[in-house]
Amino acid sequence: MKPFPAPVPTPAPSATTADALRRACLSIALAVALAACGGGGGGSTPTDSAPQTPPPAASTPVGTDPPPANPNDPPKTIPPIPAPDTIQPGTSAPTAEGYVPLFAAGTGLNEQIQWTEPDGTLVTMMGSRTTDRHARERGEAWDAPDAGPGRYFTFPTFYFQNRTFGLEIRDEVPAGRQKITVYLHVNDGVFDGTTFSLFRNIQNPDVRDYGWSLNYGFNNPDYGNKPICIAGKRTCKMDFNSNWRTDPHSPLKIGDKIELAPAPRLTRDEATGRALIDNGGSRYYSFEQLYVVGVGMRPWYGIAPNLDSEPLPDATLLGGQASVSYNYSEEPMRVFQQMANNIGIVNTKRFVTGRRLFHTSFKDGTHSEHDKDNPIFTAHVGQIGPRYQQERCIECHVANGRSPVPAIGAKLDAMSVLVGGTTVTDGRRAADATYGLNVQQRALAADAPDHGVSIQRYETQTRTLPDGTKVELVKPVLAFKGPVPAAVSLRQAPQVIGMGLLEAVPEADIVAAAARNQGNADGVRGLVNYVKDPESGVVRVGRFGWKAAKASLRHQAGEALVNDLSVTSPVYPNRSCQAGGTDCRKSATTDLTESELQSVTHYLALIGVPAQRSLRSGFPAGVRVSPEHDVDPAKIAKGSALFSQVKCAACHTPEMKTGDTHPFAELRGQTIRPYTDLLVHDMGPELADNLTEGKATGSFWRTQPLWGIGSLQWVQGGADKTRYLHDGRARTLTEAILWHGGEATKSRTLFEALAKDDRDALIAFLQSL
């Protein structure tokens, strides 16, 4: 492990030498792109058009470093975390129902991602990050035996600094003209030699893993039309005026598909290949995105021939336009870690800086990935408290999924063991005298009392279904090394996908759903869990956590930080908050600054949701179909109908619409399919704990979102490492359903009465989500 490397002094080259280096870099970059990406395909060279009118200032990324005097001598800095937002949760007058919305009507945007100009030009801002390889590359040739995953969904070393960028796509086709101009925006530092591949060359039957019809660079007229692109400068561009997917080229028209694959290069030491700005890597690939002329960015899947790019149907977009495209690099284990598909350019930087914090140890500052190569985050060394559960957020949320499955007798230090009383004061339950609000099982001091908690054994019961099928159900029994608290609730960490979309659902819609339930003949009621905002004290609609006891991502993150990592933040600025201290907000200094807390919450808000895997992909004949894509659409469709027939949809609401007040444009106005109503329901005595959170007493639990549930078996490392329900007692989806009681009793009974083939179809549907 090493601290951040000191900048290496580099003498400024002469003008002649600098020009020669730039020409060599450009030639190498273009040659590599043409050779490695299987491109080429004739046609006219893109023209260099006159400068366009700049977009509104709010949508143009602003670099944190001033432009360098010489592009081969960039400023050698770590770019700062984006400044704190001025847009914060509101404290306006409460509604008639008594709650205050998170964001008031008329809330402004942090960043615009698409607009139409007066002359009809459609402008789309597309954020991008670095990756290691191409979207359709598996860990082996397409016709070879399986040898491992690809490296498209990975996060390379140093991904969190100086390596995010984006495209400004100016589409004049809707205005009746034949031109699309693309500007490259760099968030930090300098790119030198960046190439750009467009239009998948699907006419060539040999094009499989990669290959485009047009490979080019971004020309900067300030540097003799060389592809030298500087943060804060809107000067690197290219344009084209025909559709390169056809031979001969055809006029561009609304609905044409354009695959976009920029390949960024940082200004580098030509001898070592290392980036001058921070001594990290310098040459990368990026996400391969689909732009539809006259429409914008769209999540895609692969159709014949050879997994050609095609927009995913709306019905599969669980996260709306924020959904993650189908993945063909055989990395389903990383699918929960990807950005929203419609992410903006500045928000891409927010995403990676927040992700770094999510993966950083608050004990020694190391990153969970490439810990020997990624620089130590020295600002967070030694910030962890004397007692804690884990050093990093990611260690409880495996690959942004759920807690790892504990072995009998092992410490439950990647789960939460909530303790305390049944009484609630000022929105928080009473604390346990020994442990506070949860058991922090690790300690820095070697002589600290042992507060270990483990699963001692499992209670078992057998449920016999009407057709004679027997299902064993198990329930964990806990053992405490320290005093046994009066009230206990074991909680596994849930997956962290689509949380920003849920935050963007209007409170009025959640409240209205509860009101509609009151006359439900099936016994389904559903209540809003009204909770107090820990910072402002106002009442809000709860929507996060197993009992919907957290009102916002900020609230959720702040509570997890102090309770599980013993790290303070502006939400809970003192560690006595974990112990239930009534005056714990009296603190001037916190471990995480306001900017850092926002980085974590922004990261959580911008994680995408995998699209539903309900469609067959167009793999070539004779090529092994990736297991996650080996689906049966007819069986899934049947299971979807049965899901509604047996009344699961009464609580697991299939569809919602996000509102227009969230500060992130990516999350506004999206039709999403989370399969939750965000209400708490009485689930009966068998699932009850004896803890109250907000208005949710022991047997009340939030309807858990089902999106992503079918990817858990890969994210967690296998079906045997996947658990369901709040305490992880259910080993299969069938077991999870059979534990449903209370308001869900009728629905469970209907499921039990289905024929085996029908139950299998319903499970297949859930596995597609």
Tab-separated table of C-alpha atoms in Angstrom, residues 194-618:
chain	number	residue	atom	x	y	z
A	194	THR	CA	-8.770	10.357	-27.218
A	195	THR	CA	-10.466	8.389	-29.991
A	196	PHE	CA	-14.121	7.899	-30.785
A	197	SER	CA	-15.816	4.880	-32.379
A	198	LEU	CA	-19.368	5.107	-33.732
A	199	PHE	CA	-21.898	2.990	-35.638
A	200	ARG	CA	-21.502	-0.708	-34.923
A	201	ASN	CA	-20.239	-2.344	-38.127
A	202	ILE	CA	-22.914	-5.042	-38.132
A	203	GLN	CA	-22.732	-5.462	-41.919
A	204	ASN	CA	-19.455	-7.298	-41.464
A	205	PRO	CA	-20.333	-10.885	-40.383
A	206	ASP	CA	-16.957	-11.188	-38.645
A	207	VAL	CA	-17.699	-8.323	-36.246
A	208	ARG	CA	-18.572	-9.827	-32.903
A	209	ASP	CA	-16.851	-8.611	-29.733
A	210	TYR	CA	-16.262	-5.121	-31.115
A	211	GLY	CA	-15.972	-3.283	-34.397
A	212	TRP	CA	-17.313	0.023	-35.653
A	213	SER	CA	-17.727	1.645	-39.032
A	214	LEU	CA	-16.333	5.020	-38.005
A	215	ASN	CA	-13.223	5.553	-35.881
A	216	TYR	CA	-12.044	9.090	-35.357
A	217	GLY	CA	-10.709	11.602	-32.838
A	218	PHE	CA	-11.949	14.776	-31.223
A	219	ASN	CA	-10.376	17.732	-32.998
A	220	ASN	CA	-9.393	20.849	-31.063
A	221	PRO	CA	-8.952	23.899	-33.318
A	222	ASP	CA	-6.954	25.596	-30.532
A	223	TYR	CA	-4.247	22.953	-31.038
A	224	GLY	CA	-4.183	22.579	-34.801
A	225	ASN	CA	-7.190	20.202	-34.823
A	226	LYS	CA	-5.325	17.678	-32.690
A	227	PRO	CA	-7.317	15.672	-30.100
A	228	ILE	CA	-6.091	17.560	-27.046
A	229	CYS	CA	-9.044	18.187	-24.750
A	230	ILE	CA	-8.858	20.310	-21.603
A	231	ALA	CA	-11.230	20.478	-18.642
A	232	GLY	CA	-13.467	23.517	-18.792
A	233	LYS	CA	-12.882	24.027	-22.527
A	234	ARG	CA	-15.654	23.260	-25.016
A	235	THR	CA	-13.382	22.994	-28.057
A	236	CYS	CA	-12.921	19.273	-28.826
A	237	LYS	CA	-15.491	18.058	-31.347
A	238	MET	CA	-16.345	15.994	-34.383
A	239	ASP	CA	-19.406	15.834	-36.618
A	240	PHE	CA	-20.974	13.552	-39.219
A	241	ASN	CA	-23.815	13.837	-41.664
A	242	SER	CA	-24.790	10.293	-42.651
A	243	ASN	CA	-25.683	6.903	-41.217
A	244	TRP	CA	-22.583	4.684	-41.273
A	245	ARG	CA	-24.517	1.512	-40.422
A	246	THR	CA	-25.610	1.259	-44.060
A	247	ASP	CA	-23.534	0.658	-47.176
A	248	PRO	CA	-23.609	3.011	-48.948
A	249	HIS	CA	-24.256	5.507	-46.185
A	250	SER	CA	-27.830	6.739	-45.876
A	251	PRO	CA	-29.228	10.090	-44.729
A	252	LEU	CA	-29.688	10.381	-40.989
A	253	LYS	CA	-33.291	10.078	-39.825
A	254	ILE	CA	-35.094	10.042	-36.510
A	255	GLY	CA	-34.857	6.573	-34.980
A	256	ASP	CA	-31.436	5.669	-36.437
A	257	LYS	CA	-29.184	3.827	-34.004
A	258	ILE	CA	-25.700	5.176	-33.249
A	259	GLU	CA	-23.379	3.219	-30.971
A	260	LEU	CA	-20.957	5.466	-29.104
A	261	ALA	CA	-17.623	4.196	-27.748
A	262	PRO	CA	-15.108	6.893	-26.723
A	263	ALA	CA	-11.628	5.684	-25.737
A	264	PRO	CA	-10.024	8.263	-23.429
A	265	ARG	CA	-6.291	8.856	-23.123
A	266	LEU	CA	-4.681	11.049	-20.504
A	267	THR	CA	-1.585	13.115	-21.214
A	268	ARG	CA	1.253	10.777	-20.287
A	269	ASP	CA	4.942	10.140	-19.920
A	270	GLU	CA	5.754	8.510	-23.252
A	271	ALA	CA	8.482	6.372	-21.676
A	272	THR	CA	6.333	4.825	-18.936
A	273	GLY	CA	2.826	5.309	-20.313
A	274	ARG	CA	1.734	6.671	-16.913
A	275	ALA	CA	-0.556	9.689	-16.675
A	276	LEU	CA	1.358	12.869	-15.896
A	277	ILE	CA	-1.433	14.247	-13.745
A	278	ASP	CA	-1.306	11.521	-11.084
A	279	ASN	CA	0.986	8.698	-12.251
A	280	GLY	CA	-1.978	6.394	-12.841
A	281	GLY	CA	-2.986	4.631	-16.034
A	282	SER	CA	-3.451	6.656	-19.198
A	283	ARG	CA	-5.326	4.569	-21.800
A	284	TYR	CA	-8.847	3.222	-21.272
A	285	TYR	CA	-12.067	2.105	-22.869
A	286	SER	CA	-15.444	3.415	-21.774
A	287	PHE	CA	-19.083	2.406	-21.720
A	288	GLU	CA	-20.579	1.590	-25.113
A	289	GLN	CA	-23.813	3.522	-25.234
A	290	LEU	CA	-26.686	3.652	-27.686
A	291	TYR	CA	-27.907	6.988	-28.995
A	292	VAL	CA	-31.158	7.066	-30.967
A	293	VAL	CA	-31.370	9.970	-33.403
A	294	GLY	CA	-34.018	12.468	-32.362
A	295	VAL	CA	-34.613	10.642	-29.071
A	296	GLY	CA	-31.486	10.446	-26.901
A	297	MET	CA	-29.607	7.810	-24.907
A	298	ARG	CA	-31.368	4.473	-24.494
A	299	PRO	CA	-30.528	1.289	-22.552
A	300	TRP	CA	-29.884	-1.503	-25.059
A	301	TYR	CA	-29.770	-5.242	-25.534
A	302	GLY	CA	-28.255	-7.449	-28.215
A	303	ILE	CA	-30.301	-8.794	-31.119
A	304	ALA	CA	-29.382	-10.761	-34.234
A	305	PRO	CA	-27.014	-10.541	-35.909
A	306	ASN	CA	-24.200	-10.815	-33.395
A	307	LEU	CA	-25.806	-8.967	-30.480
A	308	ASP	CA	-26.510	-5.854	-32.509
A	309	SER	CA	-27.547	-2.880	-30.337
A	310	GLU	CA	-31.294	-2.381	-29.984
A	311	PRO	CA	-33.200	-0.140	-27.532
A	312	LEU	CA	-34.765	-2.187	-24.745
A	313	PRO	CA	-38.585	-2.121	-24.704
A	314	ASP	CA	-40.062	0.135	-22.040
A	315	ALA	CA	-41.612	-2.836	-20.216
A	316	THR	CA	-38.123	-4.163	-19.364
A	317	LEU	CA	-36.830	-0.854	-17.989
A	318	LEU	CA	-37.244	-1.449	-14.264
A	319	GLY	CA	-35.436	1.812	-13.554
A	320	GLY	CA	-36.850	3.766	-16.475
A	321	GLN	CA	-34.153	5.451	-18.544
A	322	ALA	CA	-31.787	5.015	-15.571
A	323	SER	CA	-31.848	1.245	-16.207
A	324	VAL	CA	-28.586	-0.587	-16.878
A	325	SER	CA	-28.342	-2.190	-20.314
A	326	TYR	CA	-28.035	-5.945	-20.740
A	327	ASN	CA	-24.470	-7.074	-20.070
A	328	TYR	CA	-22.607	-9.327	-22.504
A	329	SER	CA	-19.173	-9.437	-20.859
A	330	GLU	CA	-20.354	-12.100	-18.421
A	331	GLU	CA	-20.056	-9.906	-15.346
A	332	PRO	CA	-23.465	-10.299	-13.676
A	333	MET	CA	-21.661	-10.154	-10.334
A	334	ARG	CA	-20.947	-6.457	-10.995
A	335	VAL	CA	-24.358	-5.437	-12.326
A	336	PHE	CA	-25.406	-3.625	-9.127
A	337	GLN	CA	-22.394	-1.301	-9.281
A	338	GLN	CA	-23.166	0.577	-12.492
A	339	MET	CA	-24.187	4.181	-13.090
A	340	ALA	CA	-27.651	5.165	-14.237
A	341	ASN	CA	-27.744	4.856	-18.029
A	342	ASN	CA	-28.914	8.463	-18.437
A	343	ILE	CA	-26.288	9.985	-16.145
A	344	GLY	CA	-24.982	13.478	-16.865
A	345	ILE	CA	-21.368	14.541	-17.199
A	346	VAL	CA	-20.809	16.275	-13.852
A	347	ASN	CA	-22.874	13.615	-12.083
A	348	THR	CA	-20.477	10.982	-13.405
A	349	LYS	CA	-17.772	12.649	-11.354
A	350	ARG	CA	-20.127	12.742	-8.378
A	351	PHE	CA	-20.749	9.018	-8.849
A	352	VAL	CA	-17.081	7.954	-8.860
A	353	THR	CA	-16.025	10.219	-5.981
A	354	GLY	CA	-18.886	8.891	-3.883
A	355	ARG	CA	-18.069	5.335	-4.877
A	356	ARG	CA	-14.524	5.827	-3.673
A	357	LEU	CA	-15.825	6.786	-0.228
A	358	PHE	CA	-18.182	3.795	-0.225
A	359	HIS	CA	-15.132	1.547	-0.804
A	360	THR	CA	-12.701	3.352	1.526
A	361	SER	CA	-11.567	1.980	4.883
A	362	PHE	CA	-12.161	4.508	7.635
A	363	LYS	CA	-9.444	2.707	9.559
A	364	ASP	CA	-6.437	2.791	7.200
A	365	GLY	CA	-7.724	4.723	4.160
A	366	THR	CA	-7.239	1.905	1.650
A	367	HIS	CA	-9.605	1.128	-1.192
A	368	SER	CA	-11.324	-2.274	-1.211
A	369	GLU	CA	-10.198	-2.829	-4.833
A	370	HIS	CA	-6.551	-2.731	-5.978
A	371	ASP	CA	-5.521	-1.776	-2.454
A	372	LYS	CA	-1.820	-2.066	-3.347
A	373	ASP	CA	-2.169	0.245	-6.348
A	374	ASN	CA	-4.916	2.722	-5.557
A	375	PRO	CA	-3.665	5.642	-3.462
A	376	ILE	CA	-4.494	5.735	0.228
A	377	PHE	CA	-7.296	8.145	1.075
A	378	THR	CA	-5.332	9.791	3.889
A	379	ALA	CA	-8.152	12.126	4.924
A	380	HIS	CA	-10.049	9.147	6.337
A	381	VAL	CA	-7.274	7.247	8.089
A	382	GLY	CA	-8.189	6.661	11.728
A	383	GLN	CA	-11.717	8.032	11.530
A	384	ILE	CA	-13.403	4.833	12.638
A	385	GLY	CA	-14.678	4.825	16.208
A	386	PRO	CA	-13.574	2.612	19.103
A	387	ARG	CA	-16.351	0.108	18.326
A	388	TYR	CA	-17.751	-0.652	14.874
A	389	GLN	CA	-19.101	-3.364	12.574
A	390	GLN	CA	-16.965	-2.966	9.437
A	391	GLU	CA	-14.315	-0.580	8.108
A	392	ARG	CA	-16.061	0.135	4.789
A	393	CYS	CA	-19.636	0.491	3.568
A	394	ILE	CA	-19.050	-2.063	0.800
A	395	GLU	CA	-18.142	-4.834	3.269
A	396	CYS	CA	-21.751	-5.213	4.411
A	397	HIS	CA	-23.234	-4.643	0.946
A	398	VAL	CA	-21.432	-7.337	-1.086
A	399	ALA	CA	-20.837	-5.818	-4.540
A	400	ASN	CA	-23.680	-3.402	-3.672
A	401	GLY	CA	-25.831	-6.409	-2.840
A	402	ARG	CA	-26.720	-7.915	0.524
A	403	SER	CA	-24.776	-9.122	3.545
A	404	PRO	CA	-22.604	-12.211	3.147
A	405	VAL	CA	-24.180	-15.380	4.533
A	406	PRO	CA	-22.804	-16.011	8.040
A	407	ALA	CA	-21.591	-19.375	9.225
A	408	ILE	CA	-22.982	-20.780	12.461
A	409	GLY	CA	-20.833	-19.495	15.310
A	410	ALA	CA	-19.217	-16.688	13.263
A	411	LYS	CA	-19.611	-13.040	14.206
A	412	LEU	CA	-22.522	-11.282	12.536
A	413	ASP	CA	-20.360	-8.236	11.859
A	414	ALA	CA	-21.566	-7.778	8.273
A	415	MET	CA	-25.194	-7.644	9.411
A	416	SER	CA	-26.896	-5.288	11.842
A	417	VAL	CA	-28.042	-6.489	15.238
A	418	LEU	CA	-30.492	-3.799	16.310
A	419	VAL	CA	-31.286	-3.607	19.991
A	420	GLY	CA	-33.197	-1.319	22.323
A	421	GLY	CA	-36.680	-0.892	23.623
A	422	THR	CA	-40.154	-0.709	22.169
A	423	THR	CA	-40.695	2.915	23.110
A	424	VAL	CA	-39.945	5.715	20.651
A	425	THR	CA	-39.031	9.266	21.641
A	426	ASP	CA	-38.610	12.077	19.129
A	427	GLY	CA	-38.509	9.549	16.293
A	428	ARG	CA	-35.858	7.218	17.769
A	429	ARG	CA	-36.342	4.080	19.829
A	430	ALA	CA	-34.966	3.739	23.332
A	431	ALA	CA	-31.356	2.530	23.429
A	432	ASP	CA	-29.956	-0.523	25.193
A	433	ALA	CA	-27.852	0.363	28.231
A	434	THR	CA	-24.886	-1.734	27.053
A	435	TYR	CA	-24.995	-1.577	23.272
A	436	GLY	CA	-26.909	1.555	22.333
A	437	LEU	CA	-29.064	1.196	19.234
A	438	ASN	CA	-27.117	-1.705	17.716
A	439	VAL	CA	-24.361	-4.100	18.721
A	440	GLN	CA	-20.963	-2.932	17.431
A	441	GLN	CA	-19.048	-6.194	17.508
A	442	ARG	CA	-15.538	-5.122	16.551
A	443	ALA	CA	-13.276	-2.996	18.734
A	444	LEU	CA	-9.956	-1.203	18.252
A	445	ALA	CA	-8.772	-1.962	21.791
A	446	ALA	CA	-7.544	-5.506	22.345
A	447	ASP	CA	-8.938	-5.555	25.876
A	448	ALA	CA	-12.400	-4.253	24.929
A	449	PRO	CA	-15.373	-6.357	26.120
A	450	ASP	CA	-16.410	-9.054	23.665
A	451	HIS	CA	-19.701	-7.969	22.109
A	452	GLY	CA	-19.787	-10.748	19.553
A	453	VAL	CA	-23.145	-12.001	18.300
A	454	SER	CA	-23.509	-15.167	16.250
A	455	ILE	CA	-26.099	-17.597	14.984
A	456	GLN	CA	-26.171	-20.392	17.515
A	457	ARG	CA	-28.538	-22.618	15.541
A	458	TYR	CA	-31.609	-22.549	13.319
A	459	GLU	CA	-35.118	-23.427	14.384
A	460	THR	CA	-36.773	-25.500	11.678
A	461	GLN	CA	-40.314	-26.237	10.595
A	462	THR	CA	-41.749	-28.010	7.568
A	463	ARG	CA	-44.561	-26.557	5.478
A	464	THR	CA	-46.549	-29.023	3.347
A	465	LEU	CA	-48.231	-27.541	0.274
A	466	PRO	CA	-51.607	-28.780	-1.073
A	467	ASP	CA	-49.882	-30.884	-3.759
A	468	GLY	CA	-47.764	-32.627	-1.122
A	469	THR	CA	-44.559	-30.652	-1.702
A	470	LYS	CA	-42.638	-30.204	1.537
A	471	VAL	CA	-40.608	-27.054	2.181
A	472	GLU	CA	-38.277	-26.683	5.162
A	473	LEU	CA	-38.252	-23.231	6.761
A	474	VAL	CA	-35.465	-22.082	9.099
A	475	LYS	CA	-35.146	-19.193	11.540
A	476	PRO	CA	-31.876	-18.046	13.178
A	477	VAL	CA	-31.394	-18.202	16.955
A	478	LEU	CA	-28.781	-15.743	18.201
A	479	ALA	CA	-26.080	-16.115	20.837
A	480	PHE	CA	-24.540	-13.109	22.639
A	481	LYS	CA	-21.059	-12.956	24.185
A	482	GLY	CA	-22.174	-9.952	26.216
A	483	PRO	CA	-25.443	-9.238	28.031
A	484	VAL	CA	-28.584	-10.403	26.213
A	485	PRO	CA	-30.672	-7.327	25.317
A	486	ALA	CA	-34.412	-7.177	25.953
A	487	ALA	CA	-35.253	-6.425	22.311
A	488	VAL	CA	-33.321	-7.668	19.283
A	489	SER	CA	-33.766	-7.559	15.513
A	490	LEU	CA	-31.238	-9.119	13.143
A	491	ARG	CA	-31.043	-7.288	9.799
A	492	GLN	CA	-29.112	-8.134	6.661
A	493	ALA	CA	-27.892	-5.219	4.561
A	494	PRO	CA	-30.150	-4.751	1.511
A	495	GLN	CA	-28.908	-4.152	-2.036
A	496	VAL	CA	-28.279	-0.494	-2.865
A	497	ILE	CA	-29.730	-0.051	-6.355
A	498	GLY	CA	-32.331	2.412	-7.593
A	499	MET	CA	-32.424	4.259	-4.284
A	500	GLY	CA	-32.407	7.671	-5.947
A	501	LEU	CA	-35.437	6.693	-8.018
A	502	LEU	CA	-37.303	5.692	-4.863
A	503	GLU	CA	-36.296	8.986	-3.269
A	504	ALA	CA	-37.823	10.760	-6.296
A	505	VAL	CA	-41.279	9.143	-5.892
A	506	PRO	CA	-43.676	11.898	-4.723
A	507	GLU	CA	-44.778	11.596	-1.108
A	508	ALA	CA	-48.343	12.303	-2.212
A	509	ASP	CA	-48.334	9.110	-4.290
A	510	ILE	CA	-47.167	7.018	-1.323
A	511	VAL	CA	-49.807	8.548	0.931
A	512	ALA	CA	-52.504	8.028	-1.723
A	513	ALA	CA	-51.574	4.334	-2.016
A	514	ALA	CA	-52.100	3.914	1.714
A	515	ALA	CA	-55.489	5.596	1.493
A	516	ARG	CA	-56.604	3.302	-1.357
A	517	ASN	CA	-55.670	0.248	0.679
A	518	GLN	CA	-58.029	0.985	3.530
A	519	GLY	CA	-61.009	-0.566	1.737
A	520	ASN	CA	-59.152	-3.569	0.336
A	521	ALA	CA	-61.313	-6.683	0.668
A	522	ASP	CA	-58.222	-8.926	0.750
A	523	GLY	CA	-57.138	-7.514	4.092
A	524	VAL	CA	-54.188	-5.589	2.677
A	525	ARG	CA	-53.891	-2.252	4.412
A	526	GLY	CA	-50.454	-0.660	4.334
A	527	LEU	CA	-49.443	2.371	6.359
A	528	VAL	CA	-47.139	5.307	5.809
A	529	ASN	CA	-44.308	5.302	8.327
A	530	TYR	CA	-44.035	8.972	9.261
A	531	VAL	CA	-40.594	9.670	10.759
A	532	LYS	CA	-38.702	12.684	12.031
A	533	ASP	CA	-35.862	14.137	9.993
A	534	PRO	CA	-32.865	13.899	12.380
A	535	GLU	CA	-31.455	17.258	11.236
A	536	SER	CA	-34.476	19.521	10.885
A	537	GLY	CA	-36.919	17.721	13.178
A	538	VAL	CA	-39.725	17.984	10.629
A	539	VAL	CA	-41.975	14.992	9.941
A	540	ARG	CA	-41.362	13.245	6.642
A	541	VAL	CA	-42.591	10.162	4.793
A	542	GLY	CA	-40.317	7.211	5.564
A	543	ARG	CA	-39.210	5.130	2.591
A	544	PHE	CA	-35.803	3.495	3.278
A	545	GLY	CA	-34.791	0.650	5.571
A	546	TRP	CA	-36.556	-2.610	6.431
A	547	LYS	CA	-39.261	-0.665	8.296
A	548	ALA	CA	-39.211	2.496	6.128
A	549	ALA	CA	-37.835	4.407	9.119
A	550	LYS	CA	-35.476	6.626	7.077
A	551	ALA	CA	-36.881	9.472	5.033
A	552	SER	CA	-34.027	10.215	2.630
A	553	LEU	CA	-30.747	8.852	1.333
A	554	ARG	CA	-29.018	11.419	3.499
A	555	HIS	CA	-30.853	10.078	6.564
A	556	GLN	CA	-30.140	6.460	5.587
A	557	ALA	CA	-26.436	7.066	4.933
A	558	GLY	CA	-25.916	9.148	8.072
A	559	GLU	CA	-27.483	6.499	10.314
A	560	ALA	CA	-25.512	3.640	8.753
A	561	LEU	CA	-22.268	5.592	9.069
A	562	VAL	CA	-22.616	6.272	12.785
A	563	ASN	CA	-24.222	2.963	13.799
A	564	ASP	CA	-22.237	0.493	11.687
A	565	LEU	CA	-18.924	2.270	11.035
A	566	SER	CA	-18.912	4.646	14.012
A	567	VAL	CA	-18.188	7.512	11.609
A	568	THR	CA	-19.804	10.887	12.247
A	569	SER	CA	-21.359	13.177	9.650
A	570	PRO	CA	-23.558	16.285	9.580
A	571	VAL	CA	-26.617	14.020	10.050
A	572	TYR	CA	-25.333	12.430	13.277
A	573	PRO	CA	-22.311	14.523	14.286
A	574	ASN	CA	-21.469	12.699	17.509
A	575	ARG	CA	-20.901	9.013	18.292
A	576	SER	CA	-23.242	9.348	21.261
A	577	CYS	CA	-26.041	9.307	18.665
A	578	GLN	CA	-25.426	5.552	18.355
A	579	ALA	CA	-25.895	5.242	22.104
A	580	GLY	CA	-29.212	7.084	21.949
A	581	GLY	CA	-27.876	10.376	23.310
A	582	THR	CA	-30.604	13.007	23.344
A	583	ASP	CA	-28.187	15.914	22.719
A	584	CYS	CA	-25.917	14.079	20.284
A	585	ARG	CA	-26.280	16.667	17.537
A	586	LYS	CA	-24.218	19.164	19.527
A	587	SER	CA	-20.916	18.884	17.701
A	588	ALA	CA	-18.983	21.259	15.476
A	589	THR	CA	-16.551	18.823	13.832
A	590	THR	CA	-17.430	15.597	12.027
A	591	ASP	CA	-15.467	12.808	10.361
A	592	LEU	CA	-17.216	13.307	7.017
A	593	THR	CA	-17.584	16.841	5.744
A	594	GLU	CA	-20.786	18.068	4.149
A	595	SER	CA	-19.228	17.577	0.686
A	596	GLU	CA	-18.214	14.027	1.511
A	597	LEU	CA	-21.609	13.105	2.927
A	598	GLN	CA	-23.223	14.443	-0.214
A	599	SER	CA	-20.784	12.418	-2.328
A	600	VAL	CA	-21.950	9.231	-0.635
A	601	THR	CA	-25.631	10.093	-1.032
A	602	HIS	CA	-25.153	11.199	-4.649
A	603	TYR	CA	-23.427	7.924	-5.422
A	604	LEU	CA	-26.308	5.960	-3.919
A	605	ALA	CA	-28.822	8.095	-5.820
A	606	LEU	CA	-27.145	7.507	-9.193
A	607	ILE	CA	-26.718	3.711	-9.096
A	608	GLY	CA	-28.756	2.209	-11.923
A	609	VAL	CA	-31.155	-0.736	-11.873
A	610	PRO	CA	-30.531	-3.738	-14.154
A	611	ALA	CA	-33.140	-4.046	-16.887
A	612	GLN	CA	-35.451	-7.052	-16.608
A	613	ARG	CA	-33.883	-10.094	-18.305
A	614	SER	CA	-37.081	-11.272	-19.985
A	615	LEU	CA	-35.882	-11.221	-23.617
A	616	ARG	CA	-33.775	-13.672	-25.590
A	617	SER	CA	-30.586	-12.092	-26.883
A	618	GLY	CA	-29.230	-12.561	-30.401
